[in-house]
PDB file of C-alpha atoms in Angstrom:
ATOM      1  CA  UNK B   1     -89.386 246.631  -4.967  1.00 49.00           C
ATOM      2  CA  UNK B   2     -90.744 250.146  -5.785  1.00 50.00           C
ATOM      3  CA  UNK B   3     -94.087 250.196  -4.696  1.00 55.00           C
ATOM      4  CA  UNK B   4     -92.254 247.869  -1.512  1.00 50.00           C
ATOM      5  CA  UNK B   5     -89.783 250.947  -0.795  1.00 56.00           C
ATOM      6  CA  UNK B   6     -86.908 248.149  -0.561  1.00 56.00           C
ATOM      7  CA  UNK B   7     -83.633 249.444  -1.929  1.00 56.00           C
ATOM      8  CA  UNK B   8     -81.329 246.898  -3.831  1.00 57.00           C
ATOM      9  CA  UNK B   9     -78.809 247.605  -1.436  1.00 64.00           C
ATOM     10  CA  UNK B  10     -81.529 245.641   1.617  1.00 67.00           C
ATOM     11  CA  UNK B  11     -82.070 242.585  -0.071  1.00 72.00           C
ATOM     12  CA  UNK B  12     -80.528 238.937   0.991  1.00 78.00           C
ATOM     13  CA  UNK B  13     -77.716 237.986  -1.410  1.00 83.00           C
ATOM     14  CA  UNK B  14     -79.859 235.183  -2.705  1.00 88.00           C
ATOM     15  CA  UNK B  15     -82.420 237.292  -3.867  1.00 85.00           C
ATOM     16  CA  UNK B  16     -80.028 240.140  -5.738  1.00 83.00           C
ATOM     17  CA  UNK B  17     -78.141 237.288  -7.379  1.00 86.00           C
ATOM     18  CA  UNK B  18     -81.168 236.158  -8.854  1.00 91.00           C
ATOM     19  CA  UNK B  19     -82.309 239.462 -10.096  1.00 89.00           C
ATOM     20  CA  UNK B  20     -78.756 239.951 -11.594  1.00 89.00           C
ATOM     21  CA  UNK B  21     -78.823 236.757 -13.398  1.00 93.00           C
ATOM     22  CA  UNK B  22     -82.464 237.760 -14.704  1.00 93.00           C
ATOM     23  CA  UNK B  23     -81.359 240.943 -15.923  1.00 94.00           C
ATOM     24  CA  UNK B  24     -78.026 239.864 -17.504  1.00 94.00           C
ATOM     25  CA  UNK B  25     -80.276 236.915 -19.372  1.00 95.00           C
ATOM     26  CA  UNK B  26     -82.461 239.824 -20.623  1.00 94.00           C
ATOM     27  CA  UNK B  27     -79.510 242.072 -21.712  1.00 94.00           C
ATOM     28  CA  UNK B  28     -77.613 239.231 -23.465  1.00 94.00           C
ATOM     29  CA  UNK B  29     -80.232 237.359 -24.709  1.00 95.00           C
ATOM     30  CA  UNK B  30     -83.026 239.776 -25.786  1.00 94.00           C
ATOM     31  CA  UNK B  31     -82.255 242.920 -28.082  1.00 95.00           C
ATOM     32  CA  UNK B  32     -83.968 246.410 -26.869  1.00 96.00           C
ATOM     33  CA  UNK B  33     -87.468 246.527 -27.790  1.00 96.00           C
ATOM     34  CA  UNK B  34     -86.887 250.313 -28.649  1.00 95.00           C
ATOM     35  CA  UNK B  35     -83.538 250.638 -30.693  1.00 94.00           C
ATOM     36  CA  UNK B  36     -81.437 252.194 -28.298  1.00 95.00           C
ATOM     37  CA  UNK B  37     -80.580 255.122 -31.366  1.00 92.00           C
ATOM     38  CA  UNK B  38     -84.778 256.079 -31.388  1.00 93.00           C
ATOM     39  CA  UNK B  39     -84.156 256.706 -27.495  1.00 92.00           C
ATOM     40  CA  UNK B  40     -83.087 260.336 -28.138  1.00 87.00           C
ATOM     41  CA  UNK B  41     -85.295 260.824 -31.312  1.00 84.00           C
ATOM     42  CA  UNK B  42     -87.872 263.677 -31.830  1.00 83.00           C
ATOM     43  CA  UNK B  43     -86.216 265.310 -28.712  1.00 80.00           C
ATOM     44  CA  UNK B  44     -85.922 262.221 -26.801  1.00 80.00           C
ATOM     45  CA  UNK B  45     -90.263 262.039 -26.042  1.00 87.00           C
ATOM     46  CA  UNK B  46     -89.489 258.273 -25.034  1.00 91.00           C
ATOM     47  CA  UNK B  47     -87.597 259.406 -22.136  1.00 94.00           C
ATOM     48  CA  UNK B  48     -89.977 262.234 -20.898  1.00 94.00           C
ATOM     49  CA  UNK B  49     -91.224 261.410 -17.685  1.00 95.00           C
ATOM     50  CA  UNK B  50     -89.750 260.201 -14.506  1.00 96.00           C
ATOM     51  CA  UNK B  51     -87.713 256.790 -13.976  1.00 96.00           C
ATOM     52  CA  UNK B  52     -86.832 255.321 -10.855  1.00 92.00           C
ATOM     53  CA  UNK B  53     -84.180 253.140 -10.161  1.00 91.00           C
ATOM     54  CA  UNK B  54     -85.494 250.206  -9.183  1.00 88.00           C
ATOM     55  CA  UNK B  55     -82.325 247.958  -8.807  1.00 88.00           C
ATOM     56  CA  UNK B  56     -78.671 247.971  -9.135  1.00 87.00           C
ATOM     57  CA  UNK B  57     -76.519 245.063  -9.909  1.00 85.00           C
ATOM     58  CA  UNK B  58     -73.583 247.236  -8.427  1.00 78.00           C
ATOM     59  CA  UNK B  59     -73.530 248.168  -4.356  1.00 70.00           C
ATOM     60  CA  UNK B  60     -71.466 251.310  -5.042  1.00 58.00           C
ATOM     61  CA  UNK B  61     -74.198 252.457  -7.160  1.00 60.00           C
ATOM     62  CA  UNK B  62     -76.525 252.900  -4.167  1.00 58.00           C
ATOM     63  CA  UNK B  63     -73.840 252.540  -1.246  1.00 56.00           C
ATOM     64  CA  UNK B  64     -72.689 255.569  -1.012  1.00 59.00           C
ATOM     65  CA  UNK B  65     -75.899 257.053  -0.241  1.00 65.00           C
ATOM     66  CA  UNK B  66     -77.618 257.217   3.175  1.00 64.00           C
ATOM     67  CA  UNK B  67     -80.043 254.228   3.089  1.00 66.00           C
ATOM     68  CA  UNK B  68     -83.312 255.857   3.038  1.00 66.00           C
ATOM     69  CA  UNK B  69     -82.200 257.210  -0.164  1.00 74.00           C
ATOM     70  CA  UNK B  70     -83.600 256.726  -3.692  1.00 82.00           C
ATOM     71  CA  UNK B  71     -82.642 258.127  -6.943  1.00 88.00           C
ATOM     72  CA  UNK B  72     -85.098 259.347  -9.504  1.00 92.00           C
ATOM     73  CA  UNK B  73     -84.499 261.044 -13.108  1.00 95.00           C
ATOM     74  CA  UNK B  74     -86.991 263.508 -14.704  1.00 96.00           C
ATOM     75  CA  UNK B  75     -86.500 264.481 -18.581  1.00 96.00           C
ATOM     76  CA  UNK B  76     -88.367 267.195 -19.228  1.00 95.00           C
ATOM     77  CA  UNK B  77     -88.947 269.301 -22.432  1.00 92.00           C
ATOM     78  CA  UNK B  78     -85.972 271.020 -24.144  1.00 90.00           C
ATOM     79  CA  UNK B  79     -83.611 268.468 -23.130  1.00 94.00           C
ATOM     80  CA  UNK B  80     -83.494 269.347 -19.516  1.00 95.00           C
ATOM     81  CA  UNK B  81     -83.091 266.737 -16.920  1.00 95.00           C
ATOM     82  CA  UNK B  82     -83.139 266.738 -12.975  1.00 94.00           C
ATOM     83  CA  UNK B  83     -81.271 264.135 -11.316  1.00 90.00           C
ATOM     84  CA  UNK B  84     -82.407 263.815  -7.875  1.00 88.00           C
ATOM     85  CA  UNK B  85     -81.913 262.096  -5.022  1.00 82.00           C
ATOM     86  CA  UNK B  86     -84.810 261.420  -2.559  1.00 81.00           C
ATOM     87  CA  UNK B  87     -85.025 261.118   1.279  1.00 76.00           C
ATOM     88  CA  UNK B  88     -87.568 259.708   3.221  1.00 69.00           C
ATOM     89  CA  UNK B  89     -88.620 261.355   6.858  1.00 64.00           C
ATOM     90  CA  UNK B  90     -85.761 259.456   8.731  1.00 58.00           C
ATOM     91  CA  UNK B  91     -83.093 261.841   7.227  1.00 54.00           C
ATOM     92  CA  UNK B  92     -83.907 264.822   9.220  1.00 59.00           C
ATOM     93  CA  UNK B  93     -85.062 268.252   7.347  1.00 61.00           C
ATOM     94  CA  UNK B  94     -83.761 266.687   4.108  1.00 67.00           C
ATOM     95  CA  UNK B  95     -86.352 265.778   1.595  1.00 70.00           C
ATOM     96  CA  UNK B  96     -84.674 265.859  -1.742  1.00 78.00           C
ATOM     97  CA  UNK B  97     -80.913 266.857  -3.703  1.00 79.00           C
ATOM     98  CA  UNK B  98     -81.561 267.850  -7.274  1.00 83.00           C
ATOM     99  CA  UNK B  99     -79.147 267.854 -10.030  1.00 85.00           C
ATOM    100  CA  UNK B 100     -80.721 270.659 -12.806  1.00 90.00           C
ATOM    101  CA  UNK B 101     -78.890 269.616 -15.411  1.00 93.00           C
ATOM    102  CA  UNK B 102     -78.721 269.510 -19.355  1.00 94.00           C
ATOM    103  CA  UNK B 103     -78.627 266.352 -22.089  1.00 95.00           C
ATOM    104  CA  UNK B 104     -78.324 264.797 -24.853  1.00 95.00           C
ATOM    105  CA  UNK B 105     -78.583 261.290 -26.533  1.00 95.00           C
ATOM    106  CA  UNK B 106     -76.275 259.711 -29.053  1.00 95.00           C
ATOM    107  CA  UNK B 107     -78.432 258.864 -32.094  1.00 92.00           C
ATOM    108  CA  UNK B 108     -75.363 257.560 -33.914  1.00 92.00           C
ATOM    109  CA  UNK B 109     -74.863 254.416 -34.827  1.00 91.00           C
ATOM    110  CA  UNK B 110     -71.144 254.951 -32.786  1.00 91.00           C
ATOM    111  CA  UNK B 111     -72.947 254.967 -29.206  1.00 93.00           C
ATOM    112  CA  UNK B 112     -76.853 254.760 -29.426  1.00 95.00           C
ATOM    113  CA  UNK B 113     -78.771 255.180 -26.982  1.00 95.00           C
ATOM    114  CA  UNK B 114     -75.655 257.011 -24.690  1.00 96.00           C
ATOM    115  CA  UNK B 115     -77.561 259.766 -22.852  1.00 96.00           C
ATOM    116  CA  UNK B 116     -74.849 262.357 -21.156  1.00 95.00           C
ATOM    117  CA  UNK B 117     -75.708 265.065 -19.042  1.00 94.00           C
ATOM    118  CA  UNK B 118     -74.175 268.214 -17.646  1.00 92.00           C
ATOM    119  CA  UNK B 119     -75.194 269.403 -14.145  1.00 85.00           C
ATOM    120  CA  UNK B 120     -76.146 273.085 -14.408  1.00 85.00           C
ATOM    121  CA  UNK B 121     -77.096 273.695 -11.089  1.00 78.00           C
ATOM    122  CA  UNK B 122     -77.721 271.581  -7.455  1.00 73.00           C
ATOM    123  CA  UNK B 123     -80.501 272.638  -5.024  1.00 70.00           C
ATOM    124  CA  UNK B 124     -82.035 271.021  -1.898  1.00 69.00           C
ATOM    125  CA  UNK B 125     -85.614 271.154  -0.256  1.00 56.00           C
ATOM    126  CA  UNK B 126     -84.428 271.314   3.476  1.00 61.00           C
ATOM    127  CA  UNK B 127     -86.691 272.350   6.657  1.00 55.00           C
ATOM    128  CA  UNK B 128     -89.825 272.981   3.765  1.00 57.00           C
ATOM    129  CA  UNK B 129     -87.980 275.419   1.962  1.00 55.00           C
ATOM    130  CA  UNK B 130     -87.524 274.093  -1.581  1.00 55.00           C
ATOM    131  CA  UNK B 131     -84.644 274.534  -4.353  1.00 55.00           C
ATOM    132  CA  UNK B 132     -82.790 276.248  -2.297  1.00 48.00           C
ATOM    133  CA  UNK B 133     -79.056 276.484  -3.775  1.00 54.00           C
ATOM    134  CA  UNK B 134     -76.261 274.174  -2.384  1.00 58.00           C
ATOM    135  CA  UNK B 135     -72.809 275.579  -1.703  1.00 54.00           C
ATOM    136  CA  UNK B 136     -70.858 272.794  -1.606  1.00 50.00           C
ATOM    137  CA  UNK B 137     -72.261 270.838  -4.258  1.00 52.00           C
ATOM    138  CA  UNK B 138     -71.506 273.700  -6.328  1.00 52.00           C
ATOM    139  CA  UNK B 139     -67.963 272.177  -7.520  1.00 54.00           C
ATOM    140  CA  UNK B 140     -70.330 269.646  -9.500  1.00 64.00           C
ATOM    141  CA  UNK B 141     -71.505 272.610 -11.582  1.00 68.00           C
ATOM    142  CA  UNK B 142     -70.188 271.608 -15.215  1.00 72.00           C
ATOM    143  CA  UNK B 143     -69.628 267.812 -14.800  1.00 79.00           C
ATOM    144  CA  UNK B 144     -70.440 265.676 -17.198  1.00 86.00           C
ATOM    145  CA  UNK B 145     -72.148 262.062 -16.664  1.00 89.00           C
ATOM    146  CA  UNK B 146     -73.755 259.377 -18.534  1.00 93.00           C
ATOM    147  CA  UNK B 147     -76.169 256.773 -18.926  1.00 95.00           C
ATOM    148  CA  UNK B 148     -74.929 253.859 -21.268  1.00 96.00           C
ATOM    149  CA  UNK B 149     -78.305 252.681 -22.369  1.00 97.00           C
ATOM    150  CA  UNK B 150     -78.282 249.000 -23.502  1.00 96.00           C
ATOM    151  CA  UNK B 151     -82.232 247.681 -23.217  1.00 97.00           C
ATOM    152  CA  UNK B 152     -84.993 250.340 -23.169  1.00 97.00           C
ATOM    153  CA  UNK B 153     -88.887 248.960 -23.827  1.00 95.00           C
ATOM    154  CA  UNK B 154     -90.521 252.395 -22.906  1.00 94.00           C
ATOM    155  CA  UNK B 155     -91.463 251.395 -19.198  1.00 95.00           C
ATOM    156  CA  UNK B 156     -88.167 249.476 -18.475  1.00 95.00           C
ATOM    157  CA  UNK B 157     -84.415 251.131 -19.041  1.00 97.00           C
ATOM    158  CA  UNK B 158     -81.239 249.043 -18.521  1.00 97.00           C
ATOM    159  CA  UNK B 159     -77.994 251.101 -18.415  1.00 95.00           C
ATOM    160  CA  UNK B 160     -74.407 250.089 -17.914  1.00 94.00           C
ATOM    161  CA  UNK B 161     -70.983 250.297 -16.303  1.00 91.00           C
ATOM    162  CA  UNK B 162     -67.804 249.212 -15.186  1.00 89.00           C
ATOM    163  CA  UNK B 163     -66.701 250.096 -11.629  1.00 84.00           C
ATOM    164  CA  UNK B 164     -62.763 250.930 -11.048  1.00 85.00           C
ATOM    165  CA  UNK B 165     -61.880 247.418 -11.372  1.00 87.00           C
ATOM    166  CA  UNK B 166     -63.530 246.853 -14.916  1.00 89.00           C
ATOM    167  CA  UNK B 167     -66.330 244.777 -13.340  1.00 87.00           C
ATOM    168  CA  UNK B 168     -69.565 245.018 -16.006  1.00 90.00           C
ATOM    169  CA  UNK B 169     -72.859 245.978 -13.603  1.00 91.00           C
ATOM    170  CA  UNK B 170     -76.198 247.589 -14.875  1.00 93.00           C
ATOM    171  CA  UNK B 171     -78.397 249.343 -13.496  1.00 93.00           C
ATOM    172  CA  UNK B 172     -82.528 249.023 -13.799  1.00 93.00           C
ATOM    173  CA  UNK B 173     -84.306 251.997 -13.741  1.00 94.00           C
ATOM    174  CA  UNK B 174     -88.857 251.828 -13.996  1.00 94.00           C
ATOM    175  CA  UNK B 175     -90.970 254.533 -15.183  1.00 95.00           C
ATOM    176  CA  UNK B 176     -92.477 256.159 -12.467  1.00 88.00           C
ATOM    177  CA  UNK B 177     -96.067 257.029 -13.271  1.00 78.00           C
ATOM    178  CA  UNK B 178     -96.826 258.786  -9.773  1.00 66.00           C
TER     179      UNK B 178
END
């Protein structure tokens, strides 16, 4: 689906129910390779790198985005992360949103593997001018998300949620070695 370029969100409803079911089988059935606690040990190295997400099991995960969108998270040394959202050429001038942000990861045995982040400060690359700062997505400076890890094998990372209605989903994210 990656190296494809095809979004969750694009494929027939036969073919995302059958990735859901394969990816609630490995969640249920198969513990995390990597405990989920060792995620965020000796300053979280097993996250370093980029991860794509690769597939989403919820539609408001992905559906509120423009659909030439993709979302991609960088950890990077000193627990910084950037959150960023990717366009390709069809959204005019806009090549990427980035969320500079700040993390952590539980390493208790209350919530292992939880990895929260704080977004410190939103820039764009518009017209090939890069991190320029964003006005408006200024009133996300401070906010606090998370990733509820729940299967991580170094090159694969299932998180989770609940949407408003308390519907489980989980979202499948790949490392990106590009």
């Amino acid at each position: 689906m990656i190296q494809q370029k095809v979004p969750s969100r694009a494929l027939s409803k036969e073919k995302n129910a059958e990735i859901t079911s394969y990816i609630k089988k490995v969640v249920n059935n198969s513990p995390s390779p990597v405990s989920l606690k060792d995620i965020g040990a000796s300053e979280g190295l097993r996250l370093m790198g980029s991860w794509r997400l690769a597939f989403s099991t919820e539609a408001a995960t992905m559906g509120d985005l423009p659909q030439e969108a993709s979302i991609l998270l960088k950890f990077l040394p000193r627990f910084k992360l950037e959150y960023t959202l990717e366009f390709t050429k069809k959204v005019w001038g806009l090549s990427k949103l980035t969320a500079k942000s700040t993390y952590i990861v539980d390493t208790t045995p209350l919530n292992p593997g939880l990895v929260t982040f704080v977004y410190d400060d939103i820039v764009t690359d518009v017209l090939g001018f890069q991190n320029l700062p964003v006005g408006f997505f200024g009133l996300l400076k401070g906010r606090s998300n998370f990733i509820e890890s729940i299967w991580f094998d170094g090159d694969m990372w299932i998180d989770r949620g609940f949407n408003p209605q308390g519907v489980e989903y989980f979202n499948c994210y790949r490392k990106d070695n590009n």
